[in-house]
Amino acid sequence: MAVKTILTEPNDILRKVSEPVEKVGNDEKILMDDMLETMYAANGIGLAAIQIGVPKRIIVMDLGKKDGKKDPRYFVNPVIKNKNQSKSTYEEGCLSVPNQFAEIDRPSKCDVEYLNYNGERKILKAEGLLATCIQHEMDHLDGILFIDYLSKLKRSMILKKLSKNKSTRIVV
Ligand code: ZN
């Protein structure tokens, strides 16, 4: 397993639409292992493959367990089958939008069909934080970031801060 570099906004790669995975093979398993390790190293609870520059429809998540044990989840080719009308609001952040947070409304429940680590078809009935997190990660697969839901003004303020924080490369 290897810790990869997480891409941060602004970066055109983050805006790519990721491709479906044909088969969960060895390459995909290595990718998922690397993604999980990268996510843990960055103290995140979710990561999409495109965030490490791989345009495949793969997500890893770990919302942890009450006893503090690890609870890794893997989603390949996830599709939302159902979502309810009522919304819930969480203050969201993103490993690709460092140190920025904003309240985002999303459907409070959703059913997601996906392939697991072993390529088996599964359905997850998600609610609460799990529902919000999977929707946030699935947005990444379509090149969408949580800041896209904010007003233009708020978004441009965040983008300005992010570009300021990006280290400047000098050639001397
Ligand atoms: Zn994110």
PDB file of C-alpha atoms and ligand atoms in Angstrom:
ATOM      1  CA  MET A   1       0.000   0.000   0.000  1.00  0.00           C
ATOM      2  CA  ALA A   2       1.171   3.512  -0.653  1.00  0.00           C
ATOM      3  CA  VAL A   3       0.130   6.993   0.371  1.00  0.00           C
ATOM      4  CA  LYS A   4      -0.604   9.067  -2.744  1.00  0.00           C
ATOM      5  CA  THR A   5      -0.723  12.820  -3.246  1.00  0.00           C
ATOM      6  CA  ILE A   6      -4.214  14.283  -2.940  1.00  0.00           C
ATOM      7  CA  LEU A   7      -5.010  16.850  -5.645  1.00  0.00           C
ATOM      8  CA  THR A   8      -6.419  20.148  -4.452  1.00  0.00           C
ATOM      9  CA  GLU A   9      -8.647  22.744  -6.069  1.00  0.00           C
ATOM     10  CA  PRO A  10      -8.040  24.537  -8.400  1.00  0.00           C
ATOM     11  CA  ASN A  11      -7.042  21.559 -10.564  1.00  0.00           C
ATOM     12  CA  ASP A  12      -8.694  20.587 -13.869  1.00  0.00           C
ATOM     13  CA  ILE A  13      -8.313  16.863 -13.123  1.00  0.00           C
ATOM     14  CA  LEU A  14     -10.768  17.199 -10.225  1.00  0.00           C
ATOM     15  CA  ARG A  15     -13.363  18.383 -12.771  1.00  0.00           C
ATOM     16  CA  LYS A  16     -13.120  15.236 -14.934  1.00  0.00           C
ATOM     17  CA  VAL A  17     -16.011  12.781 -15.133  1.00  0.00           C
ATOM     18  CA  SER A  18     -14.657   9.389 -14.007  1.00  0.00           C
ATOM     19  CA  GLU A  19     -15.116   6.222 -16.089  1.00  0.00           C
ATOM     20  CA  PRO A  20     -17.001   3.121 -14.896  1.00  0.00           C
ATOM     21  CA  VAL A  21     -14.867   0.146 -13.887  1.00  0.00           C
ATOM     22  CA  GLU A  22     -15.335  -2.922 -16.116  1.00  0.00           C
ATOM     23  CA  LYS A  23     -14.177  -5.479 -13.594  1.00  0.00           C
ATOM     24  CA  VAL A  24     -12.879  -5.332 -10.038  1.00  0.00           C
ATOM     25  CA  GLY A  25      -9.477  -6.906 -10.646  1.00  0.00           C
ATOM     26  CA  ASN A  26      -6.088  -6.774  -8.987  1.00  0.00           C
ATOM     27  CA  ASP A  27      -5.308  -3.244 -10.223  1.00  0.00           C
ATOM     28  CA  GLU A  28      -8.551  -1.946  -8.735  1.00  0.00           C
ATOM     29  CA  LYS A  29      -7.853  -3.672  -5.404  1.00  0.00           C
ATOM     30  CA  ILE A  30      -4.364  -2.141  -5.223  1.00  0.00           C
ATOM     31  CA  LEU A  31      -5.906   1.241  -6.057  1.00  0.00           C
ATOM     32  CA  MET A  32      -8.525   0.849  -3.288  1.00  0.00           C
ATOM     33  CA  ASP A  33      -5.817  -0.164  -0.769  1.00  0.00           C
ATOM     34  CA  ASP A  34      -3.763   2.910  -1.708  1.00  0.00           C
ATOM     35  CA  MET A  35      -6.815   5.164  -1.539  1.00  0.00           C
ATOM     36  CA  LEU A  36      -7.696   3.908   1.941  1.00  0.00           C
ATOM     37  CA  GLU A  37      -4.169   4.413   3.216  1.00  0.00           C
ATOM     38  CA  THR A  38      -4.035   7.893   1.661  1.00  0.00           C
ATOM     39  CA  MET A  39      -7.396   8.777   3.259  1.00  0.00           C
ATOM     40  CA  TYR A  40      -6.310   7.562   6.714  1.00  0.00           C
ATOM     41  CA  ALA A  41      -3.000   9.446   6.428  1.00  0.00           C
ATOM     42  CA  ALA A  42      -4.928  12.647   5.663  1.00  0.00           C
ATOM     43  CA  ASN A  43      -7.481  12.039   8.453  1.00  0.00           C
ATOM     44  CA  GLY A  44     -10.357  12.003   5.972  1.00  0.00           C
ATOM     45  CA  ILE A  45     -13.551   9.915   6.115  1.00  0.00           C
ATOM     46  CA  GLY A  46     -13.974   9.539   2.356  1.00  0.00           C
ATOM     47  CA  LEU A  47     -11.908   9.663  -0.832  1.00  0.00           C
ATOM     48  CA  ALA A  48     -12.692   9.285  -4.527  1.00  0.00           C
ATOM     49  CA  ALA A  49     -10.100   7.899  -6.962  1.00  0.00           C
ATOM     50  CA  ILE A  50     -10.043  11.130  -8.975  1.00  0.00           C
ATOM     51  CA  GLN A  51      -8.698  12.925  -5.879  1.00  0.00           C
ATOM     52  CA  ILE A  52      -5.447  11.015  -6.397  1.00  0.00           C
ATOM     53  CA  GLY A  53      -5.670  11.591 -10.151  1.00  0.00           C
ATOM     54  CA  VAL A  54      -7.265   8.287 -11.233  1.00  0.00           C
ATOM     55  CA  PRO A  55     -10.485   8.821 -13.245  1.00  0.00           C
ATOM     56  CA  LYS A  56     -12.247   5.601 -12.165  1.00  0.00           C
ATOM     57  CA  ARG A  57     -15.633   5.431 -10.447  1.00  0.00           C
ATOM     58  CA  ILE A  58     -14.249   4.183  -7.125  1.00  0.00           C
ATOM     59  CA  ILE A  59     -14.778   5.540  -3.594  1.00  0.00           C
ATOM     60  CA  VAL A  60     -13.443   4.509  -0.204  1.00  0.00           C
ATOM     61  CA  MET A  61     -14.930   5.624   3.090  1.00  0.00           C
ATOM     62  CA  ASP A  62     -14.542   4.966   6.807  1.00  0.00           C
ATOM     63  CA  LEU A  63     -16.903   6.638   9.222  1.00  0.00           C
ATOM     64  CA  GLY A  64     -15.394   4.605  12.076  1.00  0.00           C
ATOM     65  CA  LYS A  65     -17.160   2.593  14.707  1.00  0.00           C
ATOM     66  CA  LYS A  66     -18.252   3.663  18.162  1.00  0.00           C
ATOM     67  CA  ASP A  67     -15.494   1.560  19.721  1.00  0.00           C
ATOM     68  CA  GLY A  68     -12.898   3.361  17.573  1.00  0.00           C
ATOM     69  CA  LYS A  69     -12.241   0.353  15.333  1.00  0.00           C
ATOM     70  CA  LYS A  70     -11.682   0.807  11.617  1.00  0.00           C
ATOM     71  CA  ASP A  71     -14.654   0.218   9.341  1.00  0.00           C
ATOM     72  CA  PRO A  72     -13.451   0.567   5.731  1.00  0.00           C
ATOM     73  CA  ARG A  73     -16.062   0.654   2.960  1.00  0.00           C
ATOM     74  CA  TYR A  74     -15.425   0.354  -0.770  1.00  0.00           C
ATOM     75  CA  PHE A  75     -17.793   1.454  -3.543  1.00  0.00           C
ATOM     76  CA  VAL A  76     -17.142   0.674  -7.205  1.00  0.00           C
ATOM     77  CA  ASN A  77     -19.495   2.127  -9.869  1.00  0.00           C
ATOM     78  CA  PRO A  78     -21.950   3.460  -7.258  1.00  0.00           C
ATOM     79  CA  VAL A  79     -25.377   4.553  -8.520  1.00  0.00           C
ATOM     80  CA  ILE A  80     -28.080   6.253  -6.459  1.00  0.00           C
ATOM     81  CA  LYS A  81     -31.328   4.318  -6.872  1.00  0.00           C
ATOM     82  CA  ASN A  82     -33.525   6.304  -4.537  1.00  0.00           C
ATOM     83  CA  LYS A  83     -33.289   9.468  -2.523  1.00  0.00           C
ATOM     84  CA  ASN A  84     -35.863  11.099  -0.323  1.00  0.00           C
ATOM     85  CA  GLN A  85     -37.206  14.612  -0.570  1.00  0.00           C
ATOM     86  CA  SER A  86     -36.287  15.784   2.890  1.00  0.00           C
ATOM     87  CA  LYS A  87     -32.842  17.247   3.301  1.00  0.00           C
ATOM     88  CA  SER A  88     -30.292  17.204   6.055  1.00  0.00           C
ATOM     89  CA  THR A  89     -27.539  19.744   6.563  1.00  0.00           C
ATOM     90  CA  TYR A  90     -23.944  19.043   7.488  1.00  0.00           C
ATOM     91  CA  GLU A  91     -20.934  21.307   7.598  1.00  0.00           C
ATOM     92  CA  GLU A  92     -18.805  19.718   4.883  1.00  0.00           C
ATOM     93  CA  GLY A  93     -15.124  19.853   4.171  1.00  0.00           C
ATOM     94  CA  CYS A  94     -13.055  18.071   1.547  1.00  0.00           C
ATOM     95  CA  LEU A  95      -9.481  16.800   1.331  1.00  0.00           C
ATOM     96  CA  SER A  96      -9.288  18.522  -2.086  1.00  0.00           C
ATOM     97  CA  VAL A  97     -10.503  21.856  -0.663  1.00  0.00           C
ATOM     98  CA  PRO A  98      -8.220  22.094   2.379  1.00  0.00           C
ATOM     99  CA  ASN A  99      -9.308  23.950   5.517  1.00  0.00           C
ATOM    100  CA  GLN A 100     -12.560  25.222   3.994  1.00  0.00           C
ATOM    101  CA  PHE A 101     -15.970  24.282   5.362  1.00  0.00           C
ATOM    102  CA  ALA A 102     -19.551  25.126   4.477  1.00  0.00           C
ATOM    103  CA  GLU A 103     -23.062  23.951   5.327  1.00  0.00           C
ATOM    104  CA  ILE A 104     -24.535  21.910   2.477  1.00  0.00           C
ATOM    105  CA  ASP A 105     -28.085  20.501   2.139  1.00  0.00           C
ATOM    106  CA  ARG A 106     -28.464  17.043   0.650  1.00  0.00           C
ATOM    107  CA  PRO A 107     -31.203  14.377   0.612  1.00  0.00           C
ATOM    108  CA  SER A 108     -31.166  12.845   4.093  1.00  0.00           C
ATOM    109  CA  LYS A 109     -31.546   9.252   2.860  1.00  0.00           C
ATOM    110  CA  CYS A 110     -30.494   7.405  -0.271  1.00  0.00           C
ATOM    111  CA  ASP A 111     -30.138   3.866  -1.607  1.00  0.00           C
ATOM    112  CA  VAL A 112     -26.898   3.175  -3.437  1.00  0.00           C
ATOM    113  CA  GLU A 113     -26.169   0.202  -5.682  1.00  0.00           C
ATOM    114  CA  TYR A 114     -22.473  -0.624  -6.115  1.00  0.00           C
ATOM    115  CA  LEU A 115     -19.832  -3.320  -6.364  1.00  0.00           C
ATOM    116  CA  ASN A 116     -17.819  -4.060  -3.226  1.00  0.00           C
ATOM    117  CA  TYR A 117     -14.087  -4.841  -2.852  1.00  0.00           C
ATOM    118  CA  ASN A 118     -14.701  -8.352  -4.180  1.00  0.00           C
ATOM    119  CA  GLY A 119     -16.771  -7.180  -7.136  1.00  0.00           C
ATOM    120  CA  GLU A 120     -20.081  -8.332  -5.626  1.00  0.00           C
ATOM    121  CA  ARG A 121     -23.215  -6.287  -6.312  1.00  0.00           C
ATOM    122  CA  LYS A 122     -24.615  -4.686  -3.136  1.00  0.00           C
ATOM    123  CA  ILE A 123     -27.239  -2.171  -2.075  1.00  0.00           C
ATOM    124  CA  LEU A 124     -26.661   0.239   0.789  1.00  0.00           C
ATOM    125  CA  LYS A 125     -29.541   2.028   2.482  1.00  0.00           C
ATOM    126  CA  ALA A 126     -27.807   5.133   3.767  1.00  0.00           C
ATOM    127  CA  GLU A 127     -28.984   7.865   6.084  1.00  0.00           C
ATOM    128  CA  GLY A 128     -27.450  10.553   8.264  1.00  0.00           C
ATOM    129  CA  LEU A 129     -23.715  11.161   7.906  1.00  0.00           C
ATOM    130  CA  LEU A 130     -23.325   8.047   5.748  1.00  0.00           C
ATOM    131  CA  ALA A 131     -25.864   9.374   3.194  1.00  0.00           C
ATOM    132  CA  THR A 132     -24.211  12.801   3.077  1.00  0.00           C
ATOM    133  CA  CYS A 133     -20.714  11.351   2.780  1.00  0.00           C
ATOM    134  CA  ILE A 134     -21.561   8.955  -0.063  1.00  0.00           C
ATOM    135  CA  GLN A 135     -23.300  11.759  -1.990  1.00  0.00           C
ATOM    136  CA  HIS A 136     -20.292  14.063  -1.483  1.00  0.00           C
ATOM    137  CA  GLU A 137     -17.945  11.346  -2.757  1.00  0.00           C
ATOM    138  CA  MET A 138     -20.200  10.446  -5.698  1.00  0.00           C
ATOM    139  CA  ASP A 139     -20.157  14.105  -6.756  1.00  0.00           C
ATOM    140  CA  HIS A 140     -16.370  13.772  -7.151  1.00  0.00           C
ATOM    141  CA  LEU A 141     -16.967  11.044  -9.769  1.00  0.00           C
ATOM    142  CA  ASP A 142     -18.829  13.641 -11.839  1.00  0.00           C
ATOM    143  CA  GLY A 143     -16.279  16.404 -11.293  1.00  0.00           C
ATOM    144  CA  ILE A 144     -18.401  18.236  -8.710  1.00  0.00           C
ATOM    145  CA  LEU A 145     -17.034  19.754  -5.489  1.00  0.00           C
ATOM    146  CA  PHE A 146     -19.115  20.845  -2.488  1.00  0.00           C
ATOM    147  CA  ILE A 147     -18.149  24.474  -3.089  1.00  0.00           C
ATOM    148  CA  ASP A 148     -20.126  24.300  -6.360  1.00  0.00           C
ATOM    149  CA  TYR A 149     -23.332  24.455  -4.267  1.00  0.00           C
ATOM    150  CA  LEU A 150     -22.337  27.781  -2.710  1.00  0.00           C
ATOM    151  CA  SER A 151     -23.098  31.263  -3.977  1.00  0.00           C
ATOM    152  CA  LYS A 152     -20.677  32.668  -6.561  1.00  0.00           C
ATOM    153  CA  LEU A 153     -19.351  35.165  -4.031  1.00  0.00           C
ATOM    154  CA  LYS A 154     -18.667  32.587  -1.325  1.00  0.00           C
ATOM    155  CA  ARG A 155     -17.089  30.235  -3.831  1.00  0.00           C
ATOM    156  CA  SER A 156     -14.756  32.840  -5.278  1.00  0.00           C
ATOM    157  CA  MET A 157     -13.678  33.832  -1.764  1.00  0.00           C
ATOM    158  CA  ILE A 158     -12.742  30.212  -1.038  1.00  0.00           C
ATOM    159  CA  LEU A 159     -10.933  29.842  -4.383  1.00  0.00           C
ATOM    160  CA  LYS A 160      -8.969  33.017  -3.695  1.00  0.00           C
ATOM    161  CA  LYS A 161      -7.857  31.677  -0.303  1.00  0.00           C
ATOM    162  CA  LEU A 162      -6.875  28.342  -1.837  1.00  0.00           C
ATOM    163  CA  SER A 163      -4.736  29.870  -4.566  1.00  0.00           C
ATOM    164  CA  LYS A 164      -3.017  32.064  -1.984  1.00  0.00           C
ATOM    165  CA  ASN A 165      -2.183  29.004   0.087  1.00  0.00           C
ATOM    166  CA  LYS A 166      -0.753  27.075  -2.840  1.00  0.00           C
ATOM    167  CA  SER A 167       2.983  27.252  -2.579  1.00  0.00           C
ATOM    168  CA  THR A 168       4.679  29.234  -5.265  1.00  0.00           C
ATOM    169  CA  ARG A 169       7.255  27.430  -7.308  1.00  0.00           C
ATOM    170  CA  ILE A 170      10.322  29.473  -8.105  1.00  0.00           C
ATOM    171  CA  VAL A 171      13.073  28.683 -10.570  1.00  0.00           C
ATOM    172  CA  VAL A 172      16.378  30.307  -9.792  1.00  0.00           C
TER     173      VAL A 172
HETATM  174 ZN    ZN B   1     -14.364  15.689  -1.175  1.00  0.00          ZN
END
